[in-house]
Coordinates of C-alpha atoms in Angstrom, one line a residue:
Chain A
X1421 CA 40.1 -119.4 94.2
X1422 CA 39.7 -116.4 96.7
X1423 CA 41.9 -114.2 94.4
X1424 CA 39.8 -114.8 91.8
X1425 CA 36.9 -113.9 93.8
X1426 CA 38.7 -110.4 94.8
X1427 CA 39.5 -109.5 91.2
X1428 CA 35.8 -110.1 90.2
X1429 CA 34.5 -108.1 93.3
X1430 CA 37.1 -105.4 92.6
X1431 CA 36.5 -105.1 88.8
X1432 CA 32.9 -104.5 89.7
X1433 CA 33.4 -102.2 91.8
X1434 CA 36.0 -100.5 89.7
X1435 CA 33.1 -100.6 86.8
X1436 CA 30.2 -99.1 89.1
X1437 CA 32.3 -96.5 90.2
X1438 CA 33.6 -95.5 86.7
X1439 CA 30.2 -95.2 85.2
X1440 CA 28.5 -92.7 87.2
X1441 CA 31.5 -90.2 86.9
X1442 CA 31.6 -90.4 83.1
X1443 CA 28.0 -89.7 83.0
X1444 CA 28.0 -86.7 85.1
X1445 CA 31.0 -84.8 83.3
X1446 CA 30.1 -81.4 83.4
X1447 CA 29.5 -79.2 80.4
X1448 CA 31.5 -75.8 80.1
X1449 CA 29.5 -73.6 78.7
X1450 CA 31.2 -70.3 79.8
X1451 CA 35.1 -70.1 80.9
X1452 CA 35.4 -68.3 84.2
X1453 CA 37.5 -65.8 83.9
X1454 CA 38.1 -64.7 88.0
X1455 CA 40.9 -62.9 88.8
X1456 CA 41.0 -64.1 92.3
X1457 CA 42.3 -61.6 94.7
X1458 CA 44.2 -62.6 97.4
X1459 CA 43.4 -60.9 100.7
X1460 CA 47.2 -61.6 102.3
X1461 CA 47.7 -58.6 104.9
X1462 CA 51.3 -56.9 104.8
X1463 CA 53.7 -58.5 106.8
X1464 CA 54.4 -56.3 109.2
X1465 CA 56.5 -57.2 112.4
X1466 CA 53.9 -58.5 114.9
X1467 CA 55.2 -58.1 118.9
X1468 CA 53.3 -60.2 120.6
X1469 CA 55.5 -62.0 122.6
X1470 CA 57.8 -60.8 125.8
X1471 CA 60.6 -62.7 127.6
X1472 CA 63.0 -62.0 130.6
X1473 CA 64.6 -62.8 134.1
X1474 CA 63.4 -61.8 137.3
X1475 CA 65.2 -61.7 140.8
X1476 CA 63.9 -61.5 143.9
X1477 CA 63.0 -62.8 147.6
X1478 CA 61.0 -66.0 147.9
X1479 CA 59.6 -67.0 151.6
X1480 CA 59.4 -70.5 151.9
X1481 CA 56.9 -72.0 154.1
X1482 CA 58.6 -73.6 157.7
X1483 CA 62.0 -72.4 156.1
X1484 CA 63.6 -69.0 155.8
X1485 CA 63.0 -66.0 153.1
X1486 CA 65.8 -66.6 149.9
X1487 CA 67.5 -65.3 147.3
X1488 CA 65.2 -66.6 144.1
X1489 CA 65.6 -66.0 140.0
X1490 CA 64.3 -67.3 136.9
X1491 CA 62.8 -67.0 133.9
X1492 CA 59.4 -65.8 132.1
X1493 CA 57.7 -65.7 128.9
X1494 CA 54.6 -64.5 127.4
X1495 CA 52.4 -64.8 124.6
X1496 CA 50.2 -61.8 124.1
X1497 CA 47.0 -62.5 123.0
X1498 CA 45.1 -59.4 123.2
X1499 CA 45.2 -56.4 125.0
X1500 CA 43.7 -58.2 127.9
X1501 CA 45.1 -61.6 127.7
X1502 CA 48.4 -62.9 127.9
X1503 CA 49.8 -66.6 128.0
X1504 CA 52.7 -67.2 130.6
X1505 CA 55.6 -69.8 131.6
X1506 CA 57.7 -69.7 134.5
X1507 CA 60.7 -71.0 135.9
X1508 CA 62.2 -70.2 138.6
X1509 CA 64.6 -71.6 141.2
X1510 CA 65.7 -70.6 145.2
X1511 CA 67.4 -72.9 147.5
X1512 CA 66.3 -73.8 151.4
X1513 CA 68.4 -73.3 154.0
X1514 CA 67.9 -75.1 157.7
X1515 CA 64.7 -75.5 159.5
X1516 CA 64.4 -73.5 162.6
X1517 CA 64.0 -76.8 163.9
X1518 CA 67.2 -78.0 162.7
X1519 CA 69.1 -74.6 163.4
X1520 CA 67.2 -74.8 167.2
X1521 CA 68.0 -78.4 167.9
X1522 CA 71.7 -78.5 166.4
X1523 CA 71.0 -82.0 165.3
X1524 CA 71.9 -84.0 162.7
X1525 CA 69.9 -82.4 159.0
X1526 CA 66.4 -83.6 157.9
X1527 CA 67.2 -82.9 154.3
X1528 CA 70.5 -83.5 151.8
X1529 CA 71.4 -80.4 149.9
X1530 CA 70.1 -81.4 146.7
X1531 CA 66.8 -81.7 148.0
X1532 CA 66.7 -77.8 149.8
X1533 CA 66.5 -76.9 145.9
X1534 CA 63.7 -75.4 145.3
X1535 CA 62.6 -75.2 141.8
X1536 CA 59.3 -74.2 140.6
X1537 CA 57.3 -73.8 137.0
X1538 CA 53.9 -73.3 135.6
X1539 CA 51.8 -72.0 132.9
X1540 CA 49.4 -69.2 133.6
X1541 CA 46.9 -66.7 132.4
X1542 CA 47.3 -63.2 133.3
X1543 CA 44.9 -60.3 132.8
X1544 CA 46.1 -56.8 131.9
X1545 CA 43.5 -55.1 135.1
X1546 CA 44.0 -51.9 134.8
X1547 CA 46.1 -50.9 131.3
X1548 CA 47.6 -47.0 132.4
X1549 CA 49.6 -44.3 131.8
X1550 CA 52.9 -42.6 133.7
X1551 CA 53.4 -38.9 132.8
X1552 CA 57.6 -39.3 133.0
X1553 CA 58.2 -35.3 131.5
X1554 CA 55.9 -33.3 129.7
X1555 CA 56.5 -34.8 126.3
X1556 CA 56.4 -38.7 127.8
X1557 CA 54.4 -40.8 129.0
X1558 CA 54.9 -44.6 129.5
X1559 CA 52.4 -47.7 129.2
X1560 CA 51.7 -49.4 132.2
X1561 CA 49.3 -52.4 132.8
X1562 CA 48.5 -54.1 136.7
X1563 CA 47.8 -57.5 136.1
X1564 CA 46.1 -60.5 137.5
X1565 CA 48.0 -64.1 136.9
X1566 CA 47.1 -67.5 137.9
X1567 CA 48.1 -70.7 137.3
X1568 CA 49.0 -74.1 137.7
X1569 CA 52.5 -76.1 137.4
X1570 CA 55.0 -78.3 139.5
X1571 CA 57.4 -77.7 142.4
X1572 CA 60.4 -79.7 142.7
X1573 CA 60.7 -79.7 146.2
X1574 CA 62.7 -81.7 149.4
X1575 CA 63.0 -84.7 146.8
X1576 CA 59.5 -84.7 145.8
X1577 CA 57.1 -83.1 142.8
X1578 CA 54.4 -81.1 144.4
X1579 CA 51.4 -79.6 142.5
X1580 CA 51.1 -76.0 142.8
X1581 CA 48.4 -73.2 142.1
X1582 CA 50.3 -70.2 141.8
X1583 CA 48.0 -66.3 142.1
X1584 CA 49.7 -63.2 141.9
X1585 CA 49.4 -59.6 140.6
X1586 CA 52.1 -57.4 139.1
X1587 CA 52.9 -54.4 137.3
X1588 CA 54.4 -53.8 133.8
X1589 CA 56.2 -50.2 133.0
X1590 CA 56.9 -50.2 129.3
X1591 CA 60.3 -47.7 129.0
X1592 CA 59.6 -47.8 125.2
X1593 CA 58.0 -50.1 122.7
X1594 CA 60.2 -53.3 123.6
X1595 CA 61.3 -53.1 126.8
X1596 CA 59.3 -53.7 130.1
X1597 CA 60.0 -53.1 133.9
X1598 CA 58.4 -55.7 136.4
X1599 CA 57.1 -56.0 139.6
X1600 CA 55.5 -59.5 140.3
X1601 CA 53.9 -60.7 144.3
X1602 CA 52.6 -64.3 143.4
X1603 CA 52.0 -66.8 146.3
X1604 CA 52.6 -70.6 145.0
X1605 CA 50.3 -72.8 146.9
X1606 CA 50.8 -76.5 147.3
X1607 CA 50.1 -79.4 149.8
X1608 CA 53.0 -81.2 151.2
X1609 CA 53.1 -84.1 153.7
X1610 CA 57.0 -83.9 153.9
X1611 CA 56.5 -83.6 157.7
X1612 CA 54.0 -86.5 158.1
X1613 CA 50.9 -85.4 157.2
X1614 CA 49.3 -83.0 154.7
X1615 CA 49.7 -79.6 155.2
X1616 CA 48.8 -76.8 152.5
X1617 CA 52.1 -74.2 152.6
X1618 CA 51.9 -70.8 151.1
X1619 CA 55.1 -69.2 149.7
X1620 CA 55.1 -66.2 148.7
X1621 CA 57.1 -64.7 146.0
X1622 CA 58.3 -61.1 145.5
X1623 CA 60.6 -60.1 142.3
X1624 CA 61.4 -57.7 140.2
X1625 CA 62.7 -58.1 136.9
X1626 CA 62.9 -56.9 132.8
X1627 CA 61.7 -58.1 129.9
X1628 CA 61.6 -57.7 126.6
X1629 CA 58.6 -58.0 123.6
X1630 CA 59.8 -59.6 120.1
Chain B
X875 CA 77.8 -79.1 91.3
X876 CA 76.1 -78.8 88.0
X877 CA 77.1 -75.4 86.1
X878 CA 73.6 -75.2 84.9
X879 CA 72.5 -75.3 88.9
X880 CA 75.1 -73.1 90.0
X881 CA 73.5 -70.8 87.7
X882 CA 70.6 -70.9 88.9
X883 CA 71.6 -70.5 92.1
X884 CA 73.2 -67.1 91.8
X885 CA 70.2 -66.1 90.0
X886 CA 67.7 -66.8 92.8
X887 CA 70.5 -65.8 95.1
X888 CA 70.2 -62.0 93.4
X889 CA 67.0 -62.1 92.8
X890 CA 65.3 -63.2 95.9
X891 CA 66.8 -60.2 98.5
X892 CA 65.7 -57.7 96.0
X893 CA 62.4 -59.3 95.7
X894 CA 61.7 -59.1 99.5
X895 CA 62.8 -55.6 99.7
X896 CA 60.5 -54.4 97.3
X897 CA 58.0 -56.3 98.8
X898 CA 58.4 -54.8 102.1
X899 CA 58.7 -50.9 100.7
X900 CA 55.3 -50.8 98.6
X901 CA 53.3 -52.9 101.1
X902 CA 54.3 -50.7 104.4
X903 CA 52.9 -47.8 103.3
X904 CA 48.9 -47.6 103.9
X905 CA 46.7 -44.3 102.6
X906 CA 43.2 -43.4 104.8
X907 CA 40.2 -44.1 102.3
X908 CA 37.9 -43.2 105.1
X909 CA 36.7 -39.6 106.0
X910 CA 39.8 -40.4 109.3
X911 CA 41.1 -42.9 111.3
X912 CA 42.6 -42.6 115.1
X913 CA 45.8 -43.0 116.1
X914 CA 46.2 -43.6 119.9
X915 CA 48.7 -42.9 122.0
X916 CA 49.5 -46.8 123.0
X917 CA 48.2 -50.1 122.2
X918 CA 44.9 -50.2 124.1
X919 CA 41.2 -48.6 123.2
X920 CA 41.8 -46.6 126.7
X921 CA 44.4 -44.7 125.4
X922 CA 43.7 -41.3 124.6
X923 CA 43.2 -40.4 120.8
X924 CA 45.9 -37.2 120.1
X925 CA 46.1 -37.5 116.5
X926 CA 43.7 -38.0 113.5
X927 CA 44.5 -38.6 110.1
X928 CA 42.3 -37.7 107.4
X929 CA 41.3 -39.4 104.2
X930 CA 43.9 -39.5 101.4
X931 CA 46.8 -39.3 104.0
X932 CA 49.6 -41.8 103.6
X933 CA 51.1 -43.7 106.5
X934 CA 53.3 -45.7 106.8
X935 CA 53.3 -49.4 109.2
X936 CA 55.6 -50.2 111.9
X937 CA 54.8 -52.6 113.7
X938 CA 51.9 -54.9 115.3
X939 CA 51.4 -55.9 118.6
X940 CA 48.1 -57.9 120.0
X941 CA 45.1 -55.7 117.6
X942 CA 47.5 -52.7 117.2
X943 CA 49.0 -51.5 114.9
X944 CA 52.1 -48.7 115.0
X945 CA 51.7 -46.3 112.3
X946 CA 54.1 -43.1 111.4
X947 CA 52.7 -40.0 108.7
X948 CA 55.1 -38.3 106.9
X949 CA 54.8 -35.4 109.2
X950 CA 56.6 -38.3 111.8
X951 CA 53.8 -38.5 114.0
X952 CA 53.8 -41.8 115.9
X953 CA 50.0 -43.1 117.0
X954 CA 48.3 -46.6 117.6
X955 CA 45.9 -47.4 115.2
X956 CA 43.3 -50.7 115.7
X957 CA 43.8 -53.2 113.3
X958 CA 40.1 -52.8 111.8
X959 CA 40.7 -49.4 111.5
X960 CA 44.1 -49.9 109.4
X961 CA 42.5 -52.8 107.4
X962 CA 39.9 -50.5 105.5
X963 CA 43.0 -48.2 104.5
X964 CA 44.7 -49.2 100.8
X965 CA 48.4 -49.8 99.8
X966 CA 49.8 -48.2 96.4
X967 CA 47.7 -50.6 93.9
X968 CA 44.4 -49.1 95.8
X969 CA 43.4 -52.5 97.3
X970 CA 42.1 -53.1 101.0
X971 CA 45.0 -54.3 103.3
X972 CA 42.7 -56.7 104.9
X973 CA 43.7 -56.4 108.6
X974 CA 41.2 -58.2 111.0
X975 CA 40.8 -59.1 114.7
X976 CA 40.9 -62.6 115.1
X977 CA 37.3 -64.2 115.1
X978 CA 35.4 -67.6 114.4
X979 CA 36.8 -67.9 111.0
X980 CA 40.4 -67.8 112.0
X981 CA 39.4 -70.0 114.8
X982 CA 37.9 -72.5 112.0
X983 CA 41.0 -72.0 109.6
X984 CA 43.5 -72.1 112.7
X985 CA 47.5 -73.9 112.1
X986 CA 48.7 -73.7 115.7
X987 CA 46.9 -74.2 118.6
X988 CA 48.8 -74.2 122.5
X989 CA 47.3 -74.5 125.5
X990 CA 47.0 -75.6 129.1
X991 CA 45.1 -78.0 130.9
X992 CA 44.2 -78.6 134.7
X993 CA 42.2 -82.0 136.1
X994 CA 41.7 -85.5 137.0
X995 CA 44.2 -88.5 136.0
X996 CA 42.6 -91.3 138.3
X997 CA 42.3 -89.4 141.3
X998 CA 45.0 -87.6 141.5
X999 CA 46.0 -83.5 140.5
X1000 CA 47.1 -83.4 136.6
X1001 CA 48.2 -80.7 134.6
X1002 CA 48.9 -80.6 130.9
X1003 CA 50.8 -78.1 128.4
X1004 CA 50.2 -79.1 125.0
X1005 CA 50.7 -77.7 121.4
X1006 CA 49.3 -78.6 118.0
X1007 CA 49.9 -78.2 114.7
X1008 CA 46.5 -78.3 111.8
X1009 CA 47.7 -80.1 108.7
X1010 CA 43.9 -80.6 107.4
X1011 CA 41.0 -78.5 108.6
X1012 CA 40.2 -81.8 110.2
X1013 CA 43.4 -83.4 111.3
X1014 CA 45.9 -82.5 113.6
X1015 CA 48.7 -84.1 115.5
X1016 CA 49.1 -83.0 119.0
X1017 CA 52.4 -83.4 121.5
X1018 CA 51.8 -83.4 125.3
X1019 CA 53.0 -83.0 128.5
X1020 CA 51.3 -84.2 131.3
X1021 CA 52.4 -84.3 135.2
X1022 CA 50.5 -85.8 137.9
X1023 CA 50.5 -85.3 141.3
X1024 CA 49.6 -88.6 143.6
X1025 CA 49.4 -89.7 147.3
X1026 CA 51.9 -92.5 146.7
X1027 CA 53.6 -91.1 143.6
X1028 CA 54.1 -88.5 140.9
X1029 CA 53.9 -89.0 137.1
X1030 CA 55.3 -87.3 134.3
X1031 CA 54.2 -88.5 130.6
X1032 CA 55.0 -87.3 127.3
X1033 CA 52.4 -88.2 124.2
X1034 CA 51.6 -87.8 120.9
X1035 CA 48.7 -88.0 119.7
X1036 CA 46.2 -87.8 116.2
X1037 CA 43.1 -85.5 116.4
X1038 CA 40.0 -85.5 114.4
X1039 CA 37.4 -83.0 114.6
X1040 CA 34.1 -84.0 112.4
X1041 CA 33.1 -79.9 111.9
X1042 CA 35.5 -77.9 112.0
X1043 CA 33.2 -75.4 111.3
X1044 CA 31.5 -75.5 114.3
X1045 CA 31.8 -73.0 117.3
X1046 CA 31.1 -76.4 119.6
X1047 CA 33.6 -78.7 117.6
X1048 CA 33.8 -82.2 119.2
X1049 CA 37.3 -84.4 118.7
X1050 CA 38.4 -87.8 118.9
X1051 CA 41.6 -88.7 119.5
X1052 CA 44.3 -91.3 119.7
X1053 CA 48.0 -91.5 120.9
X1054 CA 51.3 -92.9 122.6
X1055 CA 54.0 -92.1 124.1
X1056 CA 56.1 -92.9 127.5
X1057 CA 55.1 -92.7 131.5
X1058 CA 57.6 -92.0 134.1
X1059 CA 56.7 -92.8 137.6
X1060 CA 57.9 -91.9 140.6
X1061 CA 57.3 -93.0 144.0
X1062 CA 57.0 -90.0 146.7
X1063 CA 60.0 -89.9 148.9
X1064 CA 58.2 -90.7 152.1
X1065 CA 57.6 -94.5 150.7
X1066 CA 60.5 -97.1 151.1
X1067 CA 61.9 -99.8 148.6
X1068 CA 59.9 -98.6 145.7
X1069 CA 61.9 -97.4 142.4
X1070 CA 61.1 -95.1 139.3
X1071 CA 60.0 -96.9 136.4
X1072 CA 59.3 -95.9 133.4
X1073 CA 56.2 -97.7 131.1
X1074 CA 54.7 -96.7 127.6
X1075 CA 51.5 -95.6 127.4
X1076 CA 48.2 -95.6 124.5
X1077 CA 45.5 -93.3 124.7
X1078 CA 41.8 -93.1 123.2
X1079 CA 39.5 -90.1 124.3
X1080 CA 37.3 -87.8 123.1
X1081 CA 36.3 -84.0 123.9
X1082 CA 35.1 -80.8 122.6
X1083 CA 36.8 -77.5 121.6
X1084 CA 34.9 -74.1 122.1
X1085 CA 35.4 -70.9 120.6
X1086 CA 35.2 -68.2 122.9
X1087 CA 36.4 -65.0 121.7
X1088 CA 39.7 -63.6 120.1
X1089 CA 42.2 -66.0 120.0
X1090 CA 40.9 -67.9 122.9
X1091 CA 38.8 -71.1 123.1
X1092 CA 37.6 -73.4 125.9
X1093 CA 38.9 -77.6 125.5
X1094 CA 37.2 -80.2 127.5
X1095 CA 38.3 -83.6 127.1
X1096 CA 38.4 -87.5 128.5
X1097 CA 41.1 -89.5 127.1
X1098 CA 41.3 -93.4 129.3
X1099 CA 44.7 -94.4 129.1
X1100 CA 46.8 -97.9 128.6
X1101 CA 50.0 -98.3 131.0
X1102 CA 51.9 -100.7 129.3
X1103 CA 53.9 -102.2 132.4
X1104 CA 56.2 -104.9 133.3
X1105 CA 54.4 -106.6 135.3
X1106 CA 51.5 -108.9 134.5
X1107 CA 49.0 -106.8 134.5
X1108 CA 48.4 -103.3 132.5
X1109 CA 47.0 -100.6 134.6
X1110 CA 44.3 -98.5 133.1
X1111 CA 43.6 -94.9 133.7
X1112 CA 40.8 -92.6 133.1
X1113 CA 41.4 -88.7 133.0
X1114 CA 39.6 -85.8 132.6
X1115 CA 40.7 -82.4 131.3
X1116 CA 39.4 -79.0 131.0
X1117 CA 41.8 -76.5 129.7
X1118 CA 42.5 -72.9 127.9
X1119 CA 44.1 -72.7 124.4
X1120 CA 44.7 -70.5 122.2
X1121 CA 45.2 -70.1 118.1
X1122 CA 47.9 -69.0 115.8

């Protein structure tokens, strides 16, 4: 009984929506004859995006200054803007409590890794020029760079804000010299209660645009 | 295999390198229809201008990076030109290359879109990378990754999610979305006798895209969230987002 219903309902509807269409067929009076153009720029090799390893020193707040290396990559989007991911990783030592006290450790090994990430913005400042001989000159660009990302940290995940400012000596079209300072900044209650730690990272390192 | 296909094959197989290669000789070289262009020294409207080439001059393209493009004369001279500038100049069949800056209509006509996201998941710090790919003008599917940052725990969550924008025309283009995916929790290190779990999540939320200039725009965005756990009772979480992308 329903079926039957359904089929009626759907014929109609089939019918009302058939109608209308036939009726408005258009009439072709004149054949277009466009030659379209398409507007499809060369493809070219576009360089808009850099990658590379830094090294450097990282000073970790109520521990000691380390060893600390990793990885970036950019996305250029305009002269002025570029897209950036980090990685990076250092590892803690002791406390100067622990070192003072001789006791036993406040932390396993595993969790004195330090390991950081984020995704930022940077700013190309102040885009320059070096005059290397008479007949070269380099591009430079000082940068502002902020962000936001994780620290994997004394067994915990700790939000950090990472600012910084760095330099960028392109030797020649692909290949770039860098000099970063950033200070990651994040809150940490490790020691009992909240407390907002600044480390500071400095690192040199090369990268290269593909 | 079929002899009829292997033929074929070797055909394309021959034809298809050659094909490119002619492709790429008569569509990198460029001649100045305007009374000059500039060529710069580097990639950057600061630069100083040491070369110009006049109208009827043929250059040839290099390369592209951000707006600029690196163009060589036959002479071998090596200059910067701006992407507007190179896309009044014509290739071999006289037509207009067709270079542009991105703008508003390459933000409305956009494939890729990446981008990062800072706010509020229920209280606590959240951060989001995300990328997405435009199959329609108005449909896109989205993958996300999302950490949060608690007082009694951290969360990490990977989604999915379907996107529809009503106008994609519009420089203010709002979105509604839905989506899945999994939650991972984990309890901070200072708490005792709690474990990681991990829960499946549904999302509903809405938000706005705005262009802003280049390839950048602005993304603003509420999505209330489903936490499908073991326990008796789901948990539900709002979150807010407000973010930078940009466009491929």
């Amino acid at each position: 009984m329903e079926t039957g219903y359904k089929r009626v309902l759907l014929g109609l509807c089939l019918t009302l929506g058939v109608l209308p269409a036939l009726a408005q067929e258009p009439i072709q009076v004149i054949e277009p004859e466009l030659d379209r153009r398409e507007f499809e720029p060369p493809a070219i090799d576009s360089e808009n995006f850099e990658v590379g390893l830094f090294v450097g020193m990282i000073s970790i707040d109520d521990f000691a200054s380390e060893p600390v290396y990793g990885l970036r990559a950019a996305w250029h989007l305009s002269e002025d803007f570029f897209f950036e991911a980090n990685l990076g990783m250092a590892e803690a030592d002791l406390t100067s409590y622990e070192k003072l006290s001789g006791g036993a450790p406040l932390f396993e090994d595993s969790e004195r890794d330090y390991q950081f990430y984020n995704l930022s913005v940077g700013w190309n400042l102040l885009p320059g020029e070096i005059y290397f001989s008479e007949t070269r000159a380099f591009k430079s660009d000082l940068y502002l760079i902020g962000g936001v990302g994780g620290t994997d940290f004394l067994g915990d995940t700790w939000f950090t804000a990472t600012v910084g400012i760095g330099y960028r000596l392109l030797i020649n079209d692909w290949i770039a010299l860098r000099m970063d300072v950033r200070d990651h900044i994040f809150d940490r209650d490790t020691f009992g209660e909240d407390e907002t730690t600044q480390n500071i990272e400095w690192s040199t390192g090369v990268t290269f645009f593909f | 295999m079929h002899p009829v296909l292997q033929l074929f094959t070797l055909i394309a197989l021959l034809l298809i390198p050659q094909a490119a290669l002619a492709d790429a000789e008569s569509l990198r070289e460029s001649h100045v229809v305007e009374a000059y262009i500039e060529l710069h020294t580097h990639p950057g409207r600061n630069y100083p201008v040491f070369y110009v080439a006049e109208r009827g001059e043929s250059i040839e393209l290099l390369k592209r990076r951000t707006d600029w493009i690196k163009v060589r004369n036959v002479r071998g001279i090596e200059g910067w030109v701006h992407v507007d500038a190179i896309g009044r100049t014509v290739d071999d069949r006289g037509e207009v290359l067709g270079f542009t800056t991105p703008d508003q209509d390459d933000f409305n006509t956009r494939d890729w879109e990446l981008g990062i996201m800072l706010g509020d998941l229920d209280g606590s710090d959240a951060i989001t990378g995300y990328g997405a790919y435009h199959f329609t003008r108005n449909l896109s599917v989205e993958a996300a990754y999302t950490e949060n940052y608690g007082d009694f725990s951290d969360g990490k969550m990977f989604t999915g999610s379907i996107v529809h924008q009503m106008f994609p025309q519009w420089r203010y283009s709002p979105f509604f979305t839905i989506g899945g995916g999994t939650r991972e929790t984990n309890p901070r290190s200072t708490l005792v006798d709690t474990e990681d779990r991990s829960d499946g999540v549904a999302s509903v939320g809405a938000g706005i895209r705005i262009y802003l200039t280049g390839r950048l725009m602005l993304r603003l965005q509420y999505k209330h969230y489903v936490v499908m756990t073991d326990r008796d009772d789901d948990e539900e979480a709002g979150e807010w987002k407000l973010g930078i992308s940009a466009f491929y």
